[in-house]
Amino acid sequence: MSLGKILVVDDDKNICELLRLYLEKEGYSVTLAYDGEEALGKFNTLSPDMVLLDIMLPGLDGWQVCREIRKKSNVPIIMTTAKGETFDKVLGLELGADDYIVKPFDTKEVIARIKAVLRRIGKGSNESAVKEVVYDKLCVNMTRYELKVDGKTIDTPPKELELLFHLASNPNRVYTRDQLLDEVWGFEYYGDSRTIDVHIKRLREKLEGVSDKWALKTVWGVGYKFEVNE
């Protein structure tokens, strides 16, 4: 039985075959695409559980592919980027990517990241407990991966939801960016703490002015908290 379907997108066929080899050995079903158009076509027919997406692609690049996927799906996306492209990392996360890996990468690290992301969204886990936090005009349900604001379901990438759930589950507790990276992204994440700022900014856009009973607050020089007015 397959652990999940993964779409690997990279114009380097050697990288694709190497990843396919390792991922299939781990028990995943793997489909390959070598350019952006092919990636979107295969995404639509396959409905994968995860996309491993290179940025530098012929035709449509990784940014455009990520943007198109996010218009219709919250499937986890891990972007692969050449070393040192900090701008790329931040832009990818702003577009709704869940993680990024810098090339050249170790295949073991890629598999660890994929497992971590799939574990966080509950693929391959048998957890049946409903995980939900509810406040005035706000409901975060991690069983269905659903955010409801004032009764309306709001499309939200998995990582934003996990961050909000983590903060809202621990009201009035202040977290540093590094703590949030560690506790929400998991120890496999070797990212930049600005990632947190990007996700908080996107959450604020969705939650601004919804209720005066709670707020996502910046604690200057420290980090963030989900503040609840008793």
mmCIF file with all atom_site columns, N, CA and C in Angstrom, residues 157-203:
data_model
loop_
_atom_site.group_PDB
_atom_site.id
_atom_site.type_symbol
_atom_site.label_atom_id
_atom_site.label_alt_id
_atom_site.label_comp_id
_atom_site.label_asym_id
_atom_site.label_entity_id
_atom_site.label_seq_id
_atom_site.pdbx_PDB_ins_code
_atom_site.Cartn_x
_atom_site.Cartn_y
_atom_site.Cartn_z
_atom_site.occupancy
_atom_site.B_iso_or_equiv
_atom_site.pdbx_formal_charge
_atom_site.auth_seq_id
_atom_site.auth_comp_id
_atom_site.auth_asym_id
_atom_site.auth_atom_id
_atom_site.pdbx_PDB_model_num
ATOM 1   N N  . PRO A 1 157 ? -3.443 27.859 3.549  1.00 0.00 ? 157 PRO A N  1
ATOM 2   C CA . PRO A 1 157 ? -2.429 26.812 3.394  1.00 0.00 ? 157 PRO A CA 1
ATOM 3   C C  . PRO A 1 157 ? -2.188 26.071 4.718  1.00 0.00 ? 157 PRO A C  1
ATOM 4   N N  . PRO A 1 158 ? -1.810 24.809 4.648  1.00 0.00 ? 158 PRO A N  1
ATOM 5   C CA . PRO A 1 158 ? -1.644 23.990 5.859  1.00 0.00 ? 158 PRO A CA 1
ATOM 6   C C  . PRO A 1 158 ? -0.730 24.622 6.903  1.00 0.00 ? 158 PRO A C  1
ATOM 7   N N  . LYS A 1 159 ? 0.372  25.208 6.460  1.00 0.00 ? 159 LYS A N  1
ATOM 8   C CA . LYS A 1 159 ? 1.343  25.723 7.428  1.00 0.00 ? 159 LYS A CA 1
ATOM 9   C C  . LYS A 1 159 ? 0.771  26.897 8.210  1.00 0.00 ? 159 LYS A C  1
ATOM 10  N N  . GLU A 1 160 ? 0.010  27.778 7.544  1.00 0.00 ? 160 GLU A N  1
ATOM 11  C CA . GLU A 1 160 ? -0.625 28.897 8.260  1.00 0.00 ? 160 GLU A CA 1
ATOM 12  C C  . GLU A 1 160 ? -1.593 28.378 9.313  1.00 0.00 ? 160 GLU A C  1
ATOM 13  N N  . LEU A 1 161 ? -2.379 27.362 8.928  1.00 0.00 ? 161 LEU A N  1
ATOM 14  C CA . LEU A 1 161 ? -3.348 26.782 9.866  1.00 0.00 ? 161 LEU A CA 1
ATOM 15  C C  . LEU A 1 161 ? -2.652 26.197 11.080 1.00 0.00 ? 161 LEU A C  1
ATOM 16  N N  . GLU A 1 162 ? -1.554 25.469 10.829 1.00 0.00 ? 162 GLU A N  1
ATOM 17  C CA . GLU A 1 162 ? -0.829 24.842 11.938 1.00 0.00 ? 162 GLU A CA 1
ATOM 18  C C  . GLU A 1 162 ? -0.264 25.891 12.885 1.00 0.00 ? 162 GLU A C  1
ATOM 19  N N  . LEU A 1 163 ? 0.238  26.983 12.311 1.00 0.00 ? 163 LEU A N  1
ATOM 20  C CA . LEU A 1 163 ? 0.789  28.058 13.133 1.00 0.00 ? 163 LEU A CA 1
ATOM 21  C C  . LEU A 1 163 ? -0.308 28.699 13.984 1.00 0.00 ? 163 LEU A C  1
ATOM 22  N N  . LEU A 1 164 ? -1.427 28.995 13.366 1.00 0.00 ? 164 LEU A N  1
ATOM 23  C CA . LEU A 1 164 ? -2.550 29.602 14.099 1.00 0.00 ? 164 LEU A CA 1
ATOM 24  C C  . LEU A 1 164 ? -3.066 28.653 15.174 1.00 0.00 ? 164 LEU A C  1
ATOM 25  N N  . PHE A 1 165 ? -3.206 27.372 14.840 1.00 0.00 ? 165 PHE A N  1
ATOM 26  C CA . PHE A 1 165 ? -3.696 26.374 15.805 1.00 0.00 ? 165 PHE A CA 1
ATOM 27  C C  . PHE A 1 165 ? -2.755 26.307 17.007 1.00 0.00 ? 165 PHE A C  1
ATOM 28  N N  . HIS A 1 166 ? -1.447 26.311 16.733 1.00 0.00 ? 166 HIS A N  1
ATOM 29  C CA . HIS A 1 166 ? -0.457 26.201 17.803 1.00 0.00 ? 166 HIS A CA 1
ATOM 30  C C  . HIS A 1 166 ? -0.550 27.406 18.740 1.00 0.00 ? 166 HIS A C  1
ATOM 31  N N  . LEU A 1 167 ? -0.629 28.605 18.165 1.00 0.00 ? 167 LEU A N  1
ATOM 32  C CA . LEU A 1 167 ? -0.718 29.816 18.995 1.00 0.00 ? 167 LEU A CA 1
ATOM 33  C C  . LEU A 1 167 ? -2.046 29.869 19.757 1.00 0.00 ? 167 LEU A C  1
ATOM 34  N N  . ALA A 1 168 ? -3.145 29.552 19.042 1.00 0.00 ? 168 ALA A N  1
ATOM 35  C CA . ALA A 1 168 ? -4.475 29.660 19.663 1.00 0.00 ? 168 ALA A CA 1
ATOM 36  C C  . ALA A 1 168 ? -4.719 28.570 20.707 1.00 0.00 ? 168 ALA A C  1
ATOM 37  N N  . SER A 1 169 ? -3.976 27.457 20.592 1.00 0.00 ? 169 SER A N  1
ATOM 38  C CA . SER A 1 169 ? -4.095 26.383 21.593 1.00 0.00 ? 169 SER A CA 1
ATOM 39  C C  . SER A 1 169 ? -3.384 26.753 22.888 1.00 0.00 ? 169 SER A C  1
ATOM 40  N N  . ASN A 1 170 ? -2.537 27.784 22.810 1.00 0.00 ? 170 ASN A N  1
ATOM 41  C CA . ASN A 1 170 ? -1.770 28.224 23.982 1.00 0.00 ? 170 ASN A CA 1
ATOM 42  C C  . ASN A 1 170 ? -1.958 29.734 24.174 1.00 0.00 ? 170 ASN A C  1
ATOM 43  N N  . PRO A 1 171 ? -3.196 30.147 24.477 1.00 0.00 ? 171 PRO A N  1
ATOM 44  C CA . PRO A 1 171 ? -3.500 31.583 24.509 1.00 0.00 ? 171 PRO A CA 1
ATOM 45  C C  . PRO A 1 171 ? -2.626 32.347 25.503 1.00 0.00 ? 171 PRO A C  1
ATOM 46  N N  . ASN A 1 172 ? -2.251 33.547 25.076 1.00 0.00 ? 172 ASN A N  1
ATOM 47  C CA . ASN A 1 172 ? -1.470 34.488 25.895 1.00 0.00 ? 172 ASN A CA 1
ATOM 48  C C  . ASN A 1 172 ? -0.035 34.034 26.167 1.00 0.00 ? 172 ASN A C  1
ATOM 49  N N  . ARG A 1 173 ? 0.358  32.916 25.586 1.00 0.00 ? 173 ARG A N  1
ATOM 50  C CA . ARG A 1 173 ? 1.756  32.489 25.746 1.00 0.00 ? 173 ARG A CA 1
ATOM 51  C C  . ARG A 1 173 ? 2.587  33.107 24.622 1.00 0.00 ? 173 ARG A C  1
ATOM 52  N N  . VAL A 1 174 ? 3.723  33.692 24.998 1.00 0.00 ? 174 VAL A N  1
ATOM 53  C CA . VAL A 1 174 ? 4.598  34.315 23.997 1.00 0.00 ? 174 VAL A CA 1
ATOM 54  C C  . VAL A 1 174 ? 5.587  33.270 23.472 1.00 0.00 ? 174 VAL A C  1
ATOM 55  N N  . TYR A 1 175 ? 5.688  33.207 22.143 1.00 0.00 ? 175 TYR A N  1
ATOM 56  C CA . TYR A 1 175 ? 6.641  32.289 21.494 1.00 0.00 ? 175 TYR A CA 1
ATOM 57  C C  . TYR A 1 175 ? 7.673  33.094 20.714 1.00 0.00 ? 175 TYR A C  1
ATOM 58  N N  . THR A 1 176 ? 8.935  32.684 20.786 1.00 0.00 ? 176 THR A N  1
ATOM 59  C CA . THR A 1 176 ? 9.932  33.280 19.902 1.00 0.00 ? 176 THR A CA 1
ATOM 60  C C  . THR A 1 176 ? 9.754  32.662 18.515 1.00 0.00 ? 176 THR A C  1
ATOM 61  N N  . ARG A 1 177 ? 10.332 33.312 17.516 1.00 0.00 ? 177 ARG A N  1
ATOM 62  C CA . ARG A 1 177 ? 10.257 32.764 16.155 1.00 0.00 ? 177 ARG A CA 1
ATOM 63  C C  . ARG A 1 177 ? 10.905 31.387 16.089 1.00 0.00 ? 177 ARG A C  1
ATOM 64  N N  . ASP A 1 178 ? 12.041 31.242 16.786 1.00 0.00 ? 178 ASP A N  1
ATOM 65  C CA . ASP A 1 178 ? 12.737 29.951 16.755 1.00 0.00 ? 178 ASP A CA 1
ATOM 66  C C  . ASP A 1 178 ? 11.905 28.850 17.403 1.00 0.00 ? 178 ASP A C  1
ATOM 67  N N  . GLN A 1 179 ? 11.213 29.181 18.480 1.00 0.00 ? 179 GLN A N  1
ATOM 68  C CA . GLN A 1 179 ? 10.329 28.180 19.112 1.00 0.00 ? 179 GLN A CA 1
ATOM 69  C C  . GLN A 1 179 ? 9.235  27.749 18.141 1.00 0.00 ? 179 GLN A C  1
ATOM 70  N N  . LEU A 1 180 ? 8.658  28.734 17.440 1.00 0.00 ? 180 LEU A N  1
ATOM 71  C CA . LEU A 1 180 ? 7.576  28.405 16.494 1.00 0.00 ? 180 LEU A CA 1
ATOM 72  C C  . LEU A 1 180 ? 8.109  27.570 15.334 1.00 0.00 ? 180 LEU A C  1
ATOM 73  N N  . LEU A 1 181 ? 9.304  27.925 14.831 1.00 0.00 ? 181 LEU A N  1
ATOM 74  C CA . LEU A 1 181 ? 9.904  27.114 13.760 1.00 0.00 ? 181 LEU A CA 1
ATOM 75  C C  . LEU A 1 181 ? 10.083 25.682 14.241 1.00 0.00 ? 181 LEU A C  1
ATOM 76  N N  . ASP A 1 182 ? 10.563 25.540 15.467 1.00 0.00 ? 182 ASP A N  1
ATOM 77  C CA . ASP A 1 182 ? 10.846 24.216 16.004 1.00 0.00 ? 182 ASP A CA 1
ATOM 78  C C  . ASP A 1 182 ? 9.565  23.428 16.258 1.00 0.00 ? 182 ASP A C  1
ATOM 79  N N  . GLU A 1 183 ? 8.562  24.105 16.850 1.00 0.00 ? 183 GLU A N  1
ATOM 80  C CA . GLU A 1 183 ? 7.364  23.382 17.295 1.00 0.00 ? 183 GLU A CA 1
ATOM 81  C C  . GLU A 1 183 ? 6.325  23.200 16.192 1.00 0.00 ? 183 GLU A C  1
ATOM 82  N N  . VAL A 1 184 ? 6.311  24.099 15.215 1.00 0.00 ? 184 VAL A N  1
ATOM 83  C CA . VAL A 1 184 ? 5.317  23.988 14.141 1.00 0.00 ? 184 VAL A CA 1
ATOM 84  C C  . VAL A 1 184 ? 5.917  23.341 12.894 1.00 0.00 ? 184 VAL A C  1
ATOM 85  N N  . TRP A 1 185 ? 7.117  23.786 12.535 1.00 0.00 ? 185 TRP A N  1
ATOM 86  C CA . TRP A 1 185 ? 7.757  23.224 11.332 1.00 0.00 ? 185 TRP A CA 1
ATOM 87  C C  . TRP A 1 185 ? 8.463  21.912 11.643 1.00 0.00 ? 185 TRP A C  1
ATOM 88  N N  . GLY A 1 186 ? 8.845  21.723 12.901 1.00 0.00 ? 186 GLY A N  1
ATOM 89  C CA . GLY A 1 186 ? 9.535  20.489 13.267 1.00 0.00 ? 186 GLY A CA 1
ATOM 90  C C  . GLY A 1 186 ? 11.043 20.645 13.148 1.00 0.00 ? 186 GLY A C  1
ATOM 91  N N  . PHE A 1 187 ? 11.773 19.789 13.830 1.00 0.00 ? 187 PHE A N  1
ATOM 92  C CA . PHE A 1 187 ? 13.232 19.950 13.871 1.00 0.00 ? 187 PHE A CA 1
ATOM 93  C C  . PHE A 1 187 ? 13.869 19.745 12.504 1.00 0.00 ? 187 PHE A C  1
ATOM 94  N N  . GLU A 1 188 ? 13.137 19.128 11.561 1.00 0.00 ? 188 GLU A N  1
ATOM 95  C CA . GLU A 1 188 ? 13.711 18.906 10.232 1.00 0.00 ? 188 GLU A CA 1
ATOM 96  C C  . GLU A 1 188 ? 13.815 20.207 9.436  1.00 0.00 ? 188 GLU A C  1
ATOM 97  N N  . TYR A 1 189 ? 13.164 21.257 9.924  1.00 0.00 ? 189 TYR A N  1
ATOM 98  C CA . TYR A 1 189 ? 13.129 22.505 9.163  1.00 0.00 ? 189 TYR A CA 1
ATOM 99  C C  . TYR A 1 189 ? 14.380 23.331 9.469  1.00 0.00 ? 189 TYR A C  1
ATOM 100 N N  . TYR A 1 190 ? 15.137 23.675 8.423  1.00 0.00 ? 190 TYR A N  1
ATOM 101 C CA . TYR A 1 190 ? 16.362 24.446 8.638  1.00 0.00 ? 190 TYR A CA 1
ATOM 102 C C  . TYR A 1 190 ? 16.184 25.862 8.097  1.00 0.00 ? 190 TYR A C  1
ATOM 103 N N  . GLY A 1 191 ? 15.062 26.443 8.359  1.00 0.00 ? 191 GLY A N  1
ATOM 104 C CA . GLY A 1 191 ? 14.711 27.662 7.645  1.00 0.00 ? 191 GLY A CA 1
ATOM 105 C C  . GLY A 1 191 ? 15.131 28.942 8.312  1.00 0.00 ? 191 GLY A C  1
ATOM 106 N N  . ASP A 1 192 ? 14.557 29.991 7.797  1.00 0.00 ? 192 ASP A N  1
ATOM 107 C CA . ASP A 1 192 ? 14.859 31.350 8.172  1.00 0.00 ? 192 ASP A CA 1
ATOM 108 C C  . ASP A 1 192 ? 13.710 31.819 9.056  1.00 0.00 ? 192 ASP A C  1
ATOM 109 N N  . SER A 1 193 ? 14.023 32.488 10.179 1.00 0.00 ? 193 SER A N  1
ATOM 110 C CA . SER A 1 193 ? 12.947 32.869 11.096 1.00 0.00 ? 193 SER A CA 1
ATOM 111 C C  . SER A 1 193 ? 11.986 33.882 10.472 1.00 0.00 ? 193 SER A C  1
ATOM 112 N N  . ARG A 1 194 ? 12.386 34.525 9.351  1.00 0.00 ? 194 ARG A N  1
ATOM 113 C CA . ARG A 1 194 ? 11.456 35.441 8.681  1.00 0.00 ? 194 ARG A CA 1
ATOM 114 C C  . ARG A 1 194 ? 10.247 34.695 8.112  1.00 0.00 ? 194 ARG A C  1
ATOM 115 N N  . THR A 1 195 ? 10.405 33.397 7.939  1.00 0.00 ? 195 THR A N  1
ATOM 116 C CA . THR A 1 195 ? 9.281  32.551 7.530  1.00 0.00 ? 195 THR A CA 1
ATOM 117 C C  . THR A 1 195 ? 8.069  32.808 8.427  1.00 0.00 ? 195 THR A C  1
ATOM 118 N N  . ILE A 1 196 ? 8.325  32.899 9.738  1.00 0.00 ? 196 ILE A N  1
ATOM 119 C CA . ILE A 1 196 ? 7.232  33.115 10.692 1.00 0.00 ? 196 ILE A CA 1
ATOM 120 C C  . ILE A 1 196 ? 6.549  34.448 10.413 1.00 0.00 ? 196 ILE A C  1
ATOM 121 N N  . ASP A 1 197 ? 7.350  35.497 10.169 1.00 0.00 ? 197 ASP A N  1
ATOM 122 C CA . ASP A 1 197 ? 6.779  36.826 9.914  1.00 0.00 ? 197 ASP A CA 1
ATOM 123 C C  . ASP A 1 197 ? 5.857  36.804 8.692  1.00 0.00 ? 197 ASP A C  1
ATOM 124 N N  . VAL A 1 198 ? 6.303  36.088 7.660  1.00 0.00 ? 198 VAL A N  1
ATOM 125 C CA . VAL A 1 198 ? 5.512  35.983 6.423  1.00 0.00 ? 198 VAL A CA 1
ATOM 126 C C  . VAL A 1 198 ? 4.156  35.334 6.724  1.00 0.00 ? 198 VAL A C  1
ATOM 127 N N  . HIS A 1 199 ? 4.172  34.241 7.492  1.00 0.00 ? 199 HIS A N  1
ATOM 128 C CA . HIS A 1 199 ? 2.925  33.526 7.779  1.00 0.00 ? 199 HIS A CA 1
ATOM 129 C C  . HIS A 1 199 ? 2.010  34.315 8.710  1.00 0.00 ? 199 HIS A C  1
ATOM 130 N N  . ILE A 1 200 ? 2.604  35.002 9.687  1.00 0.00 ? 200 ILE A N  1
ATOM 131 C CA . ILE A 1 200 ? 1.792  35.839 10.588 1.00 0.00 ? 200 ILE A CA 1
ATOM 132 C C  . ILE A 1 200 ? 1.111  36.951 9.795  1.00 0.00 ? 200 ILE A C  1
ATOM 133 N N  . LYS A 1 201 ? 1.865  37.565 8.884  1.00 0.00 ? 201 LYS A N  1
ATOM 134 C CA . LYS A 1 201 ? 1.308  38.647 8.062  1.00 0.00 ? 201 LYS A CA 1
ATOM 135 C C  . LYS A 1 201 ? 0.097  38.141 7.261  1.00 0.00 ? 201 LYS A C  1
ATOM 136 N N  . ARG A 1 202 ? 0.243  36.944 6.676  1.00 0.00 ? 202 ARG A N  1
ATOM 137 C CA . ARG A 1 202 ? -0.860 36.386 5.879  1.00 0.00 ? 202 ARG A CA 1
ATOM 138 C C  . ARG A 1 202 ? -2.064 36.052 6.761  1.00 0.00 ? 202 ARG A C  1
ATOM 139 N N  . LEU A 1 203 ? -1.799 35.543 7.964  1.00 0.00 ? 203 LEU A N  1
ATOM 140 C CA . LEU A 1 203 ? -2.905 35.239 8.884  1.00 0.00 ? 203 LEU A CA 1
ATOM 141 C C  . LEU A 1 203 ? -3.618 36.520 9.309  1.00 0.00 ? 203 LEU A C  1
#
